[in-house]
């Protein structure tokens, strides 16, 4: 553990990705400054308790962000999924511009694995590629990470597990790539530790690659009862542009491109397979969605 590292400014540190990054950086010995909209929220206080310095601010407050970047070694930028495409692009570009102006040593932007390199013409699908394109033009040692589907997304209520089905977008023999949110932080922390290697790199990140059959078998084993894999019906996909876009990306688009899992394990020796995630932190979420509070799941 190094004690002379300069701090890293983390956006979204009370959320999934930023929270994972802040925890992993603190554990690796980096001082962390977190820009949070509300420092009195329990998640902000927990972050402070864990050792992060809190700065109150939001994406709209350019002067606050620029001030918060003073003296930082790195910046981790992630934007919430509920922004309009216009705001997402504006905030994403502004944060990167401020990092370049502040001469940040290493900037990491978390994009999306379905981003791909070609624009689709649909603003909400193109927000992340447009931010990426902007970052690549800046005089900044920047790494763009594109996390694959979060393992946590599979156990969200409303995706079929309540009815013992795993509703998915692809055929059961088709492999998909997943990542546990806690591994995003560990991979990002390892990336900050090697600017010479990762400055200028764009990489998809994942923890496992497995078919629908494998997923159903893993769920069945941990749930102790059959969970079947079911693909969304064609008419449901046809009626929902977001689902349809994701399905085609998973089948033969950017989400189907293989992640180098050996590199992931080299960056994060604790990388979780889907089964190990499900046996650990995924277990409680599975139990909740199966509505088996007292069960051994
Ligand atoms: N690959 C996948 O499966 C997957 C799944 C979900 C999302 N995503 C992507 O992940 C990204 C979102 O990351 P996440 O899931 O980590 O987000 P998240 O858990 O929703 O957290 C959002 C964070 O942004 C902060 N925030 C919200 N509004 C803010 C503002 N105006 N100014 C400053 N901070 C603000 C929130 O603070 P408060 O807590 O104070 O509100 C929170 O810390 C999106 O790009 C989304 O597309 C990918």
Short mmCIF file of C-alpha atoms and ligand atoms in Angstrom, two decimals:
data_model
loop_
_atom_site.label_atom_id
_atom_site.label_comp_id
_atom_site.label_asym_id
_atom_site.label_seq_id
_atom_site.Cartn_x
_atom_site.Cartn_y
_atom_site.Cartn_z
CA UNK A 1 0.00 0.00 0.00
CA UNK A 2 1.36 3.41 -0.99
CA UNK A 3 1.08 6.33 1.42
CA UNK A 4 2.29 9.09 -0.86
CA UNK A 5 -0.31 8.91 -3.59
CA UNK A 6 -2.20 12.00 -4.67
CA UNK A 7 -5.98 11.76 -4.43
CA UNK A 8 -8.55 10.69 -6.99
CA UNK A 9 -11.82 12.53 -7.50
CA UNK A 10 -14.72 10.09 -7.87
CA UNK A 11 -18.10 11.01 -9.35
CA UNK A 12 -21.18 8.96 -8.51
CA UNK A 13 -19.47 7.61 -5.38
CA UNK A 14 -22.80 7.01 -3.61
CA UNK A 15 -23.95 4.90 -6.57
CA UNK A 16 -23.07 1.45 -7.88
CA UNK A 17 -20.00 2.05 -10.05
CA UNK A 18 -18.62 5.10 -8.26
CA UNK A 19 -19.19 3.40 -4.89
CA UNK A 20 -17.29 0.34 -6.04
CA UNK A 21 -14.46 2.52 -7.36
CA UNK A 22 -14.25 4.62 -4.18
CA UNK A 23 -14.10 1.50 -1.97
CA UNK A 24 -11.47 -0.21 -4.13
CA UNK A 25 -9.30 2.92 -4.30
CA UNK A 26 -9.45 3.45 -0.53
CA UNK A 27 -8.54 -0.20 -0.01
CA UNK A 28 -5.59 0.17 -2.39
CA UNK A 29 -4.33 3.15 -0.41
CA UNK A 30 -5.46 6.05 -2.63
CA UNK A 31 -6.92 9.13 -0.96
CA UNK A 32 -10.42 9.63 -2.39
CA UNK A 33 -12.38 12.83 -2.82
CA UNK A 34 -16.05 12.30 -3.73
CA UNK A 35 -18.30 14.90 -5.31
CA UNK A 36 -21.74 14.24 -3.85
CA UNK A 37 -25.00 16.16 -4.32
CA UNK A 38 -26.04 15.64 -0.68
CA UNK A 39 -23.33 15.03 1.96
CA UNK A 40 -25.96 14.34 4.64
CA UNK A 41 -27.38 11.25 2.89
CA UNK A 42 -26.60 7.92 4.61
CA UNK A 43 -24.63 6.74 1.56
CA UNK A 44 -22.51 9.91 1.66
CA UNK A 45 -21.90 9.53 5.40
CA UNK A 46 -20.91 5.88 4.92
CA UNK A 47 -18.43 6.98 2.27
CA UNK A 48 -16.97 9.56 4.63
CA UNK A 49 -16.78 6.97 7.39
CA UNK A 50 -14.84 4.72 5.01
CA UNK A 51 -12.25 7.48 4.61
CA UNK A 52 -13.35 9.56 1.61
CA UNK A 53 -13.32 13.34 1.65
CA UNK A 54 -16.73 14.69 0.61
CA UNK A 55 -17.23 17.76 -1.57
CA UNK A 56 -20.80 18.90 -2.07
CA UNK A 57 -21.59 19.54 -5.70
CA UNK A 58 -23.43 18.42 -8.78
CA UNK A 59 -22.73 18.01 -12.49
CA UNK A 60 -24.23 21.43 -13.21
CA UNK A 61 -21.71 23.22 -10.96
CA UNK A 62 -18.68 23.65 -13.19
CA UNK A 63 -16.75 25.93 -10.81
CA UNK A 64 -17.23 23.48 -7.91
CA UNK A 65 -16.01 20.59 -10.06
CA UNK A 66 -12.97 22.53 -11.26
CA UNK A 67 -12.16 23.44 -7.68
CA UNK A 68 -12.57 19.81 -6.58
CA UNK A 69 -10.09 18.72 -9.27
CA UNK A 70 -7.29 20.86 -7.81
CA UNK A 71 -4.38 18.69 -6.61
CA UNK A 72 -5.92 15.45 -7.87
CA UNK A 73 -3.91 12.69 -9.55
CA UNK A 74 -6.96 11.13 -11.14
CA UNK A 75 -10.66 11.54 -11.93
CA UNK A 76 -13.22 8.76 -12.29
CA UNK A 77 -16.23 9.91 -14.29
CA UNK A 78 -19.53 8.05 -14.47
CA UNK A 79 -22.93 9.55 -15.16
CA UNK A 80 -26.30 8.30 -13.93
CA UNK A 81 -28.49 6.36 -16.33
CA UNK A 82 -31.52 8.62 -15.88
CA UNK A 83 -30.15 11.72 -17.62
CA UNK A 84 -31.41 12.95 -20.98
CA UNK A 85 -28.96 12.17 -23.79
CA UNK A 86 -28.30 15.89 -24.14
CA UNK A 87 -27.39 16.32 -20.45
CA UNK A 88 -25.33 13.13 -20.43
CA UNK A 89 -23.21 14.35 -23.36
CA UNK A 90 -22.91 17.87 -21.93
CA UNK A 91 -21.83 16.70 -18.45
CA UNK A 92 -19.57 13.96 -19.81
CA UNK A 93 -17.72 16.39 -22.11
CA UNK A 94 -17.52 19.15 -19.49
CA UNK A 95 -16.04 16.88 -16.81
CA UNK A 96 -13.39 15.67 -19.28
CA UNK A 97 -12.63 19.23 -20.44
CA UNK A 98 -12.17 20.33 -16.83
CA UNK A 99 -9.88 17.36 -16.16
CA UNK A 100 -7.72 18.28 -19.17
CA UNK A 101 -7.61 21.92 -18.08
CA UNK A 102 -6.67 20.84 -14.54
CA UNK A 103 -3.82 18.70 -15.96
CA UNK A 104 -5.13 15.55 -14.29
CA UNK A 105 -2.57 12.73 -14.62
CA UNK A 106 -5.07 9.96 -15.32
CA UNK A 107 -8.74 10.24 -16.28
CA UNK A 108 -11.06 7.22 -16.37
CA UNK A 109 -14.50 7.40 -17.94
CA UNK A 110 -16.98 4.58 -17.50
CA UNK A 111 -18.89 4.25 -20.74
CA UNK A 112 -21.13 1.36 -21.81
CA UNK A 113 -20.26 -1.96 -23.43
CA UNK A 114 -23.09 -1.61 -25.93
CA UNK A 115 -21.60 1.70 -27.07
CA UNK A 116 -19.62 0.32 -29.99
CA UNK A 117 -17.61 2.58 -32.23
CA UNK A 118 -20.29 3.47 -34.77
CA UNK A 119 -23.01 6.01 -34.05
CA UNK A 120 -26.59 4.77 -34.45
CA UNK A 121 -28.28 8.16 -34.99
CA UNK A 122 -30.43 7.58 -31.87
CA UNK A 123 -29.37 10.21 -29.28
CA UNK A 124 -29.73 8.00 -26.18
CA UNK A 125 -27.64 5.20 -27.73
CA UNK A 126 -25.04 7.64 -29.02
CA UNK A 127 -24.43 9.66 -25.83
CA UNK A 128 -21.58 7.47 -24.55
CA UNK A 129 -19.78 7.08 -27.92
CA UNK A 130 -19.97 10.85 -28.38
CA UNK A 131 -18.40 11.44 -24.93
CA UNK A 132 -15.72 8.84 -25.75
CA UNK A 133 -14.94 10.54 -29.04
CA UNK A 134 -14.56 13.89 -27.27
CA UNK A 135 -12.28 12.45 -24.57
CA UNK A 136 -9.96 10.86 -27.15
CA UNK A 137 -9.30 14.29 -28.67
CA UNK A 138 -8.25 15.89 -25.39
CA UNK A 139 -4.67 16.25 -24.17
CA UNK A 140 -5.38 13.81 -21.36
CA UNK A 141 -4.08 10.36 -20.34
CA UNK A 142 -7.51 8.79 -20.43
CA UNK A 143 -8.80 5.24 -20.08
CA UNK A 144 -12.30 4.39 -21.23
CA UNK A 145 -13.80 1.34 -19.56
CA UNK A 146 -16.94 -0.25 -20.97
CA UNK A 147 -18.50 -2.52 -18.33
CA UNK A 148 -20.48 -5.48 -19.59
CA UNK A 149 -23.91 -6.30 -18.05
CA UNK A 150 -23.88 -6.07 -14.27
CA UNK A 151 -24.55 -9.45 -12.60
CA UNK A 152 -26.80 -7.47 -10.27
CA UNK A 153 -29.14 -6.69 -13.21
CA UNK A 154 -30.14 -10.37 -13.51
CA UNK A 155 -31.65 -10.50 -10.02
CA UNK A 156 -33.64 -7.27 -10.29
CA UNK A 157 -37.34 -7.64 -9.51
CA UNK A 158 -39.50 -7.78 -12.63
CA UNK A 159 -37.14 -9.83 -14.77
CA UNK A 160 -38.92 -13.14 -14.27
CA UNK A 161 -37.18 -14.73 -11.29
CA UNK A 162 -40.32 -14.20 -9.18
CA UNK A 163 -41.90 -16.77 -11.54
CA UNK A 164 -38.78 -18.97 -11.56
CA UNK A 165 -37.83 -17.84 -15.07
CA UNK A 166 -34.76 -15.95 -16.16
CA UNK A 167 -36.02 -13.62 -18.87
CA UNK A 168 -33.31 -12.77 -21.32
CA UNK A 169 -32.73 -11.31 -24.74
CA UNK A 170 -30.73 -14.06 -26.41
CA UNK A 171 -30.98 -17.76 -27.24
CA UNK A 172 -30.13 -20.12 -24.37
CA UNK A 173 -27.02 -21.44 -26.15
CA UNK A 174 -25.66 -17.95 -26.71
CA UNK A 175 -22.99 -16.74 -24.28
CA UNK A 176 -23.24 -13.37 -22.58
CA UNK A 177 -20.60 -11.50 -20.60
CA UNK A 178 -21.26 -10.20 -17.12
CA UNK A 179 -19.45 -8.27 -14.41
CA UNK A 180 -20.06 -7.96 -10.67
CA UNK A 181 -20.25 -4.27 -9.72
CA UNK A 182 -17.60 -4.76 -7.03
CA UNK A 183 -15.13 -5.88 -9.71
CA UNK A 184 -15.56 -2.63 -11.66
CA UNK A 185 -13.90 -0.75 -8.80
CA UNK A 186 -11.06 -3.25 -8.46
CA UNK A 187 -10.31 -3.11 -12.20
CA UNK A 188 -10.49 0.70 -12.22
CA UNK A 189 -8.16 0.90 -9.20
CA UNK A 190 -5.61 -1.35 -10.95
CA UNK A 191 -5.91 0.81 -14.07
CA UNK A 192 -5.18 4.02 -12.13
CA UNK A 193 -2.07 2.28 -10.79
CA UNK A 194 -0.63 1.85 -14.30
CA UNK A 195 -1.14 5.07 -16.25
CA UNK A 196 1.74 4.34 -18.63
CA UNK A 197 0.01 1.15 -19.78
CA UNK A 198 -3.63 2.24 -19.72
CA UNK A 199 -3.54 5.92 -20.71
CA UNK A 200 -5.19 6.07 -24.16
CA UNK A 201 -6.74 2.59 -23.83
CA UNK A 202 -10.42 1.74 -24.34
CA UNK A 203 -11.37 -1.62 -22.87
CA UNK A 204 -14.48 -3.67 -22.28
CA UNK A 205 -14.50 -5.14 -18.83
CA UNK A 206 -16.20 -8.33 -17.61
CA UNK A 207 -15.83 -11.08 -15.03
CA UNK A 208 -17.44 -14.07 -16.71
CA UNK A 209 -18.85 -15.36 -19.97
CA UNK A 210 -21.61 -17.97 -19.88
CA UNK A 211 -24.62 -19.22 -21.81
CA UNK A 212 -28.27 -18.97 -20.84
CA UNK A 213 -28.17 -22.69 -20.01
CA UNK A 214 -25.20 -22.07 -17.66
CA UNK A 215 -27.01 -19.15 -16.01
CA UNK A 216 -30.17 -21.17 -15.42
CA UNK A 217 -28.13 -24.05 -13.99
CA UNK A 218 -26.29 -21.73 -11.60
CA UNK A 219 -29.55 -20.10 -10.44
CA UNK A 220 -31.21 -23.50 -10.05
CA UNK A 221 -28.35 -24.78 -7.92
CA UNK A 222 -28.30 -21.80 -5.57
CA UNK A 223 -32.10 -21.40 -5.42
CA UNK A 224 -32.61 -25.11 -4.72
CA UNK A 225 -35.50 -25.21 -7.19
CA UNK A 226 -35.74 -25.12 -11.00
CA UNK A 227 -35.19 -21.77 -12.70
CA UNK A 228 -35.79 -21.89 -16.44
CA UNK A 229 -34.23 -19.67 -19.05
CA UNK A 230 -36.70 -17.87 -21.30
CA UNK A 231 -36.05 -15.47 -24.17
CA UNK A 232 -38.33 -12.45 -24.56
CA UNK A 233 -40.91 -13.06 -27.30
CA UNK A 234 -40.09 -11.54 -30.71
CA UNK A 235 -43.12 -9.24 -30.59
CA UNK A 236 -42.04 -7.87 -27.17
CA UNK A 237 -38.57 -7.14 -28.55
CA UNK A 238 -40.00 -5.58 -31.72
CA UNK A 239 -42.17 -3.24 -29.62
CA UNK A 240 -39.30 -1.98 -27.44
CA UNK A 241 -36.45 -0.20 -29.22
CA UNK A 242 -34.10 -0.35 -26.21
CA UNK A 243 -34.55 -4.10 -25.70
CA UNK A 244 -34.27 -4.76 -29.44
CA UNK A 245 -31.06 -2.74 -29.68
CA UNK A 246 -29.57 -4.59 -26.74
CA UNK A 247 -30.61 -7.98 -28.15
CA UNK A 248 -28.89 -7.28 -31.46
CA UNK A 249 -25.83 -5.95 -29.65
CA UNK A 250 -25.69 -9.15 -27.57
CA UNK A 251 -26.17 -11.40 -30.59
CA UNK A 252 -23.56 -10.00 -32.94
CA UNK A 253 -22.82 -6.42 -31.92
CA UNK A 254 -20.53 -4.75 -29.38
CA UNK A 255 -21.87 -6.77 -26.43
CA UNK A 256 -20.85 -9.97 -28.22
CA UNK A 257 -17.21 -8.93 -28.59
CA UNK A 258 -15.08 -11.08 -26.33
CA UNK A 259 -13.52 -9.49 -23.28
CA UNK A 260 -9.99 -10.61 -22.44
CA UNK A 261 -10.77 -12.39 -19.15
CA UNK A 262 -7.07 -13.19 -18.63
CA UNK A 263 -6.32 -9.46 -18.61
CA UNK A 264 -9.24 -8.92 -16.22
CA UNK A 265 -7.85 -11.56 -13.83
CA UNK A 266 -4.37 -10.05 -14.10
CA UNK A 267 -5.81 -6.65 -13.14
CA UNK A 268 -8.04 -8.11 -10.45
CA UNK A 269 -6.98 -11.49 -9.08
CA UNK A 270 -10.22 -11.58 -7.04
CA UNK A 271 -12.39 -11.41 -10.21
CA UNK A 272 -15.76 -13.02 -9.55
CA UNK A 273 -17.26 -15.67 -11.77
CA UNK A 274 -21.05 -15.61 -11.94
CA UNK A 275 -21.25 -18.64 -9.67
CA UNK A 276 -18.93 -17.14 -7.08
CA UNK A 277 -20.87 -13.87 -7.16
CA UNK A 278 -24.16 -15.74 -6.74
CA UNK A 279 -22.79 -17.71 -3.82
CA UNK A 280 -21.58 -14.48 -2.20
CA UNK A 281 -23.07 -11.02 -2.49
CA UNK A 282 -25.66 -12.07 -5.11
CA UNK A 283 -27.27 -14.53 -2.72
CA UNK A 284 -29.26 -11.98 -0.74
CA UNK A 285 -30.65 -10.35 -3.90
CA UNK A 286 -31.65 -13.76 -5.27
CA UNK A 287 -33.32 -14.63 -1.97
CA UNK A 288 -35.23 -11.33 -2.01
CA UNK A 289 -36.45 -11.71 -5.58
CA UNK A 290 -37.55 -15.30 -4.95
CA UNK A 291 -39.38 -13.96 -1.89
CA UNK A 292 -37.87 -16.62 0.34
CA UNK A 293 -36.75 -14.49 3.28
CA UNK A 294 -36.25 -17.39 5.65
CA UNK A 295 -34.88 -19.86 3.14
CA UNK A 296 -31.37 -21.15 2.95
CA UNK A 297 -30.84 -19.66 -0.55
N1 LIG B 1 -23.78 -2.52 -17.75
C1 LIG B 1 -24.91 -2.53 -17.06
O1 LIG B 1 -25.54 -3.58 -16.84
C2 LIG B 1 -25.44 -1.27 -16.51
C3 LIG B 1 -26.51 -1.32 -15.62
C4 LIG B 1 -26.98 -0.13 -15.07
C5 LIG B 1 -26.39 1.09 -15.42
N2 LIG B 1 -25.37 1.10 -16.32
C6 LIG B 1 -24.76 2.38 -16.70
O2 LIG B 1 -24.11 2.84 -15.51
C7 LIG B 1 -24.17 4.26 -15.48
C8 LIG B 1 -24.72 4.68 -14.11
O3 LIG B 1 -23.83 4.21 -13.15
P1 LIG B 1 -24.36 3.61 -11.79
O4 LIG B 1 -25.28 2.47 -12.07
O5 LIG B 1 -23.22 3.41 -10.93
O6 LIG B 1 -25.25 4.83 -11.27
P2 LIG B 1 -26.13 4.93 -9.94
O7 LIG B 1 -25.93 3.75 -9.08
O8 LIG B 1 -27.51 5.26 -10.39
O9 LIG B 1 -25.49 6.19 -9.23
C9 LIG B 1 -25.58 7.47 -9.77
C10 LIG B 1 -24.66 8.37 -8.98
O10 LIG B 1 -24.67 9.69 -9.57
C11 LIG B 1 -24.92 10.64 -8.52
N3 LIG B 1 -25.65 11.79 -9.07
C12 LIG B 1 -26.92 11.81 -9.53
N4 LIG B 1 -27.22 13.04 -9.97
C13 LIG B 1 -26.13 13.81 -9.76
C14 LIG B 1 -25.83 15.15 -10.00
N5 LIG B 1 -26.73 15.99 -10.56
N6 LIG B 1 -24.61 15.62 -9.71
C15 LIG B 1 -23.67 14.79 -9.15
N7 LIG B 1 -23.89 13.48 -8.90
C16 LIG B 1 -25.11 13.00 -9.20
C17 LIG B 1 -25.76 9.89 -7.53
O11 LIG B 1 -25.73 10.58 -6.29
P3 LIG B 1 -26.97 10.40 -5.24
O12 LIG B 1 -26.79 9.01 -4.66
O13 LIG B 1 -26.76 11.45 -4.22
O14 LIG B 1 -28.22 10.55 -6.03
C18 LIG B 1 -25.07 8.55 -7.51
O15 LIG B 1 -23.90 8.58 -6.74
C19 LIG B 1 -25.02 4.69 -16.63
O16 LIG B 1 -24.15 5.09 -17.66
C20 LIG B 1 -25.75 3.45 -17.05
O17 LIG B 1 -26.01 3.45 -18.43
C21 LIG B 1 -24.87 -0.04 -16.85
#
